[in-house]
Short mmCIF file of C-alpha atoms in Angstrom, two decimals:
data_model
loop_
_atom_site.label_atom_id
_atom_site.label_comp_id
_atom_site.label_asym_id
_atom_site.label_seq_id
_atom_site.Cartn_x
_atom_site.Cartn_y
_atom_site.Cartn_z
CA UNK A 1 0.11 -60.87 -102.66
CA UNK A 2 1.01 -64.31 -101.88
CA UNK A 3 -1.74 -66.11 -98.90
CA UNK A 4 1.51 -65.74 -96.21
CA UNK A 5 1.34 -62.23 -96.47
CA UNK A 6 -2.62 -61.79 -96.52
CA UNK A 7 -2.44 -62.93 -92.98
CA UNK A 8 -1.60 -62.15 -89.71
CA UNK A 9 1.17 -64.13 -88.89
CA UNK A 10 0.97 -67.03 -86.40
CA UNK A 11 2.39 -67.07 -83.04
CA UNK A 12 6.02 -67.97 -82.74
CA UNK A 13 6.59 -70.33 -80.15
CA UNK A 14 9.74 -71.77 -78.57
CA UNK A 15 9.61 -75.17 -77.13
CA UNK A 16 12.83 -76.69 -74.66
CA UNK A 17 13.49 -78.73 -72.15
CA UNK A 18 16.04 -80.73 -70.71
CA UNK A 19 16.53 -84.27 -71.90
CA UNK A 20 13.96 -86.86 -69.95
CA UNK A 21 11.76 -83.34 -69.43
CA UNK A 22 8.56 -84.29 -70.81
CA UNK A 23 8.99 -81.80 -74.05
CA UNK A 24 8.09 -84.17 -76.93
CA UNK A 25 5.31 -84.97 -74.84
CA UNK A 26 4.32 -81.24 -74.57
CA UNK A 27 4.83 -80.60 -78.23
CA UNK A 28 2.44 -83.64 -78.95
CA UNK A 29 -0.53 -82.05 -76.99
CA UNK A 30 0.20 -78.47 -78.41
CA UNK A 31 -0.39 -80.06 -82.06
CA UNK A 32 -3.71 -81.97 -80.63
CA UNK A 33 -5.13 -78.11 -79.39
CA UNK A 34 -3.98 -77.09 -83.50
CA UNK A 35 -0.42 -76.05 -83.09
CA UNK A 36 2.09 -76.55 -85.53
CA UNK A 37 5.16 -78.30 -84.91
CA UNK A 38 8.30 -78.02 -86.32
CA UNK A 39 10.48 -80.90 -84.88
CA UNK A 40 14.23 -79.59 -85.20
CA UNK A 41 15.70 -83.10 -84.11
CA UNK A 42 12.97 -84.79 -86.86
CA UNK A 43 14.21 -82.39 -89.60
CA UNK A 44 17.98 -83.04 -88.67
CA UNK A 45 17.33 -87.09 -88.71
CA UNK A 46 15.70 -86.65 -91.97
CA UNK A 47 18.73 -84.54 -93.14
CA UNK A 48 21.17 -87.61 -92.04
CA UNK A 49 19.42 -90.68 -93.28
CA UNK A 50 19.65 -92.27 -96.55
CA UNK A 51 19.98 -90.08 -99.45
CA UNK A 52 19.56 -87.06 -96.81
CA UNK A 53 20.47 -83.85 -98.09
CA UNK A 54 23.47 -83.69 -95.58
CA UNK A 55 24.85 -87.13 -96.67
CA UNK A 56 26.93 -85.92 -99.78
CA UNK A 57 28.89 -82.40 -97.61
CA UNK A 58 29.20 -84.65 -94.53
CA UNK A 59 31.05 -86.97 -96.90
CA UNK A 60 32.94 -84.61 -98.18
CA UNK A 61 34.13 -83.18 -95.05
CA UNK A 62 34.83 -86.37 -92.88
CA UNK A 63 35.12 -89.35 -95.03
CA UNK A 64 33.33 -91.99 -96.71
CA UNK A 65 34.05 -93.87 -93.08
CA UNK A 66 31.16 -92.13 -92.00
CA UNK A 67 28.86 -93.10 -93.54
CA UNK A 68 26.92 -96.34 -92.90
CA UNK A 69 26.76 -99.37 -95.87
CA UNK A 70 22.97 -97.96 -95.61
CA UNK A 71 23.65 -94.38 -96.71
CA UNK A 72 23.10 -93.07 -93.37
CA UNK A 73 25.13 -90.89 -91.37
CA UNK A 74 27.10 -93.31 -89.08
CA UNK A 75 25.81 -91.86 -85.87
CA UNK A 76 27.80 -93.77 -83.54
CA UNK A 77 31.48 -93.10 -85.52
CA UNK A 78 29.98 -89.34 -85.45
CA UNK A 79 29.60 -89.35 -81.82
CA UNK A 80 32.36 -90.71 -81.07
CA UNK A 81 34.51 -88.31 -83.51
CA UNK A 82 32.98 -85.12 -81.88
CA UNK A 83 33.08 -86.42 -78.27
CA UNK A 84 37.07 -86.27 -78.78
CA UNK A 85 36.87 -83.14 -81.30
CA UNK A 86 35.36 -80.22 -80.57
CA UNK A 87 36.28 -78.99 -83.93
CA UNK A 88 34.78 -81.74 -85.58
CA UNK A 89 31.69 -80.89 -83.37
CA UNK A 90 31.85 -77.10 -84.97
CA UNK A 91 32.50 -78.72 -88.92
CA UNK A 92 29.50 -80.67 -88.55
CA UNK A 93 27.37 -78.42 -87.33
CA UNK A 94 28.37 -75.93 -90.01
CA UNK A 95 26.30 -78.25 -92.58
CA UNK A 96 23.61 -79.63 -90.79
CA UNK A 97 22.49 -76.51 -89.14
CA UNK A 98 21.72 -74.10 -92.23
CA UNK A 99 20.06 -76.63 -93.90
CA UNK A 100 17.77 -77.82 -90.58
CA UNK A 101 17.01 -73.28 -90.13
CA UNK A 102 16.31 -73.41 -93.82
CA UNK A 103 13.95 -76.47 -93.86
CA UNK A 104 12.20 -74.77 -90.56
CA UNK A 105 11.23 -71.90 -92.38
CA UNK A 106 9.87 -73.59 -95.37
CA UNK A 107 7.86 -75.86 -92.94
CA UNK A 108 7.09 -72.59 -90.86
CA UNK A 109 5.76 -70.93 -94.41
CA UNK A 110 3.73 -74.21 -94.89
CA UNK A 111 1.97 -74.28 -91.84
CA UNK A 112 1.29 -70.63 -91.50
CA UNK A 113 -0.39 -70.91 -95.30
CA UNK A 114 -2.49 -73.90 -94.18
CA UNK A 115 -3.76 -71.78 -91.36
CA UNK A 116 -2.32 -72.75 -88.07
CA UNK A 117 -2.19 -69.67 -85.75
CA UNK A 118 0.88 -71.07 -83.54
CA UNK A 119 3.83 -72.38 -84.76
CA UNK A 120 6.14 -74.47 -82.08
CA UNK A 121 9.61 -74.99 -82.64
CA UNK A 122 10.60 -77.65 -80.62
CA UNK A 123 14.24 -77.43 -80.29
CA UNK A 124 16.43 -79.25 -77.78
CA UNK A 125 19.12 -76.93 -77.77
CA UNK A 126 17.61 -73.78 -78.37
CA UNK A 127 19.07 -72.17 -75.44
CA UNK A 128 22.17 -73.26 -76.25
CA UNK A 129 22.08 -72.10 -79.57
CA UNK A 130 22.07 -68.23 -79.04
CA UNK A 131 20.48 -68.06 -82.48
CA UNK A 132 16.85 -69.30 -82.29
CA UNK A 133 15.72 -66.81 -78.97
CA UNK A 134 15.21 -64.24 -81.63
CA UNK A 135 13.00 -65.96 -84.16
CA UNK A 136 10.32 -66.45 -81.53
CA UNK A 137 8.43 -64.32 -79.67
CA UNK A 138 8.22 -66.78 -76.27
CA UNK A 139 9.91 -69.27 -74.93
CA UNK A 140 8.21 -72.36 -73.36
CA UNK A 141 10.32 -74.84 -70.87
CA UNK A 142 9.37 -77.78 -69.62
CA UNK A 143 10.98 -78.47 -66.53
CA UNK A 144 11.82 -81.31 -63.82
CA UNK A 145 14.25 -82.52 -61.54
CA UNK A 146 18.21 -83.63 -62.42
CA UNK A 147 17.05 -86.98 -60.80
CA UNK A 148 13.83 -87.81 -62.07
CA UNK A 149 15.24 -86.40 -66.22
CA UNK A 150 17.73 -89.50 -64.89
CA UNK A 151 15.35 -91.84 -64.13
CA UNK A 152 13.04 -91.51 -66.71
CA UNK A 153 15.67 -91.73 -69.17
CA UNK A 154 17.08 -94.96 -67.63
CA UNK A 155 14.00 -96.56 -67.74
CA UNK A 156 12.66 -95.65 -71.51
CA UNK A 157 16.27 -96.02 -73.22
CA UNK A 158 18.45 -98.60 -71.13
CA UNK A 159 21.39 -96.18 -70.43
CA UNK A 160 23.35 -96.24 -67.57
CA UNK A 161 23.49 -93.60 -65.67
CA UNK A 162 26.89 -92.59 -66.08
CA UNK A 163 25.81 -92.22 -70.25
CA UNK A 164 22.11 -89.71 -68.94
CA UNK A 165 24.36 -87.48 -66.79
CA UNK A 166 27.07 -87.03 -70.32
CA UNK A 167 24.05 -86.33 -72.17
CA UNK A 168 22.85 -83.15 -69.67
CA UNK A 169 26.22 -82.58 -69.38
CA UNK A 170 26.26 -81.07 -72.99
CA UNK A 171 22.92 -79.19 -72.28
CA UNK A 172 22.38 -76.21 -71.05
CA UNK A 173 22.12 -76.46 -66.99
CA UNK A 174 18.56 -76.34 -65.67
CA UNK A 175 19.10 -72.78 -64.52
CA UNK A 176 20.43 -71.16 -67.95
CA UNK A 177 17.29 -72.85 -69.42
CA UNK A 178 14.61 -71.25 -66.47
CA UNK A 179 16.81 -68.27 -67.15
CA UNK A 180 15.64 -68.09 -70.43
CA UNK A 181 11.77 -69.24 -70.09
CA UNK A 182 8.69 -66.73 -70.71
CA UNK A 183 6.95 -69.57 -69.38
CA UNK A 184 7.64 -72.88 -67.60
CA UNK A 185 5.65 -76.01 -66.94
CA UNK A 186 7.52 -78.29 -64.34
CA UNK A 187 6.80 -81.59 -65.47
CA UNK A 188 8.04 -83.56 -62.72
CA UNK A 189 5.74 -85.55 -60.46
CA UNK A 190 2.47 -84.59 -62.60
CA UNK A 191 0.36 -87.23 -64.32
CA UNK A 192 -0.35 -87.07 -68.36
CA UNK A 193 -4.09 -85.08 -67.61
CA UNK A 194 -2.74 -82.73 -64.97
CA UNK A 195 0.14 -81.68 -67.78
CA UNK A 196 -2.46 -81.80 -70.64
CA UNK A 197 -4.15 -79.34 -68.06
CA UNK A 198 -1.33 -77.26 -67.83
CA UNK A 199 -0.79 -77.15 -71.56
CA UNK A 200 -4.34 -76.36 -72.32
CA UNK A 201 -4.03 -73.34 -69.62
CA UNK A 202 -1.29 -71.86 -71.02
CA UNK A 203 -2.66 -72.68 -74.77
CA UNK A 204 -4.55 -69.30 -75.18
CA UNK A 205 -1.30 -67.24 -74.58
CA UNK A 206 0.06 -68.53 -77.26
CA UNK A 207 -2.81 -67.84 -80.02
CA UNK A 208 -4.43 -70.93 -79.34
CA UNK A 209 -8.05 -71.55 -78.93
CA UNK A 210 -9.48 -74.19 -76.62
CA UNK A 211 -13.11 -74.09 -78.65
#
């Protein structure tokens, strides 16, 4: 009997949020109370940069034009290719997204075997995705206004506001995403301790403990 199976296994937990949400920030203070997190975007990035495991398919598929004199996916040729194709959208996605949901679950395996009794997958489009809502048992939302996800976005990455509002625009709406919640915490005028309060309240729920 391998250790996985010689314990209980950990709490599954989803983590979302709109962009500009406060959901990294979330995800940050869950791994400070023990949690486990397993970074969807992190493990994509990682998937796409130099020597990636994605490089060599996405090559195949699209051209050598996409990829950057560094080895990297060109992001911005990318972008701009599925913004016009929405098949080129569904090709890519094709390879990156097995590899990210099998790199999850060896990271999952990891963490459970190194004894972390909640496991958050913090995944930006995980409403969106129809796949991940049943490989967790809950699903956490952070929440906040349309305007203030805009401002805070303008502020920490110079966009205009025209390029924050294309960005939701390929998110699920605010209401499909409450829709969806077992639990929210709305994140919009509250200061860093009065979330890490509301993180540490919910914390037990999700297998954590606060001793």
């Amino acid at each position: 009997m391998n250790k996985s199976s010689a314990v209980a296994p950990a709490f599954r937990l989803g983590l979302t949020g709109g962009i500009g949400s406060g959901k990294s920030t979330v995800a940050t203070m869950m791994a400070e109370l023990g949690a486990a997190v397993l970074d969807a975007d992190a493990i994509s990035r990682a998937l796409t940069a130099p020597n990636g495991l994605a490089i060599a398919p996405i090559c195949d598929a699209f051209g050598a034009e996409f990829i950057a004199p560094t080895g990297a996916l060109d992001r911005d040729r990318m972008r701009a290719l599925v913004f016009a194709d929405p098949g080129a959208k569904q090709r890519l996605e094709a390879i990156i997204h097995p590899m990210v949901s099998q790199e999850t679950k060896r990271q999952a395996l990891a963490a459970q075997d190194a004894g972390h009794r909640c496991l958050v997958f913090d995944v930006p489009l995980l409403v969106e995705s129809g796949h991940w809502r049943q490989k967790v048992a809950q699903v956490l939302v952070v929440d906040c206004l349309p305007e203030t996800q805009i401002r805070r976005v303008m502020a920490r990455s110079a966009l205009t506001r025209e390029a924050v509002l294309a960005i939701m625009a390929a998110q699920a709406s605010r209401e499909v995403r409450l829709q969806a919640a077992d639990a929210v915490i709305f994140n919009d005028t509250m200061s860093l301790d009065d979330l890490a309060a509301e993180v540490r309240a919910l914390a037990p729920s999700f297998g954590l403990s606060l001793a």
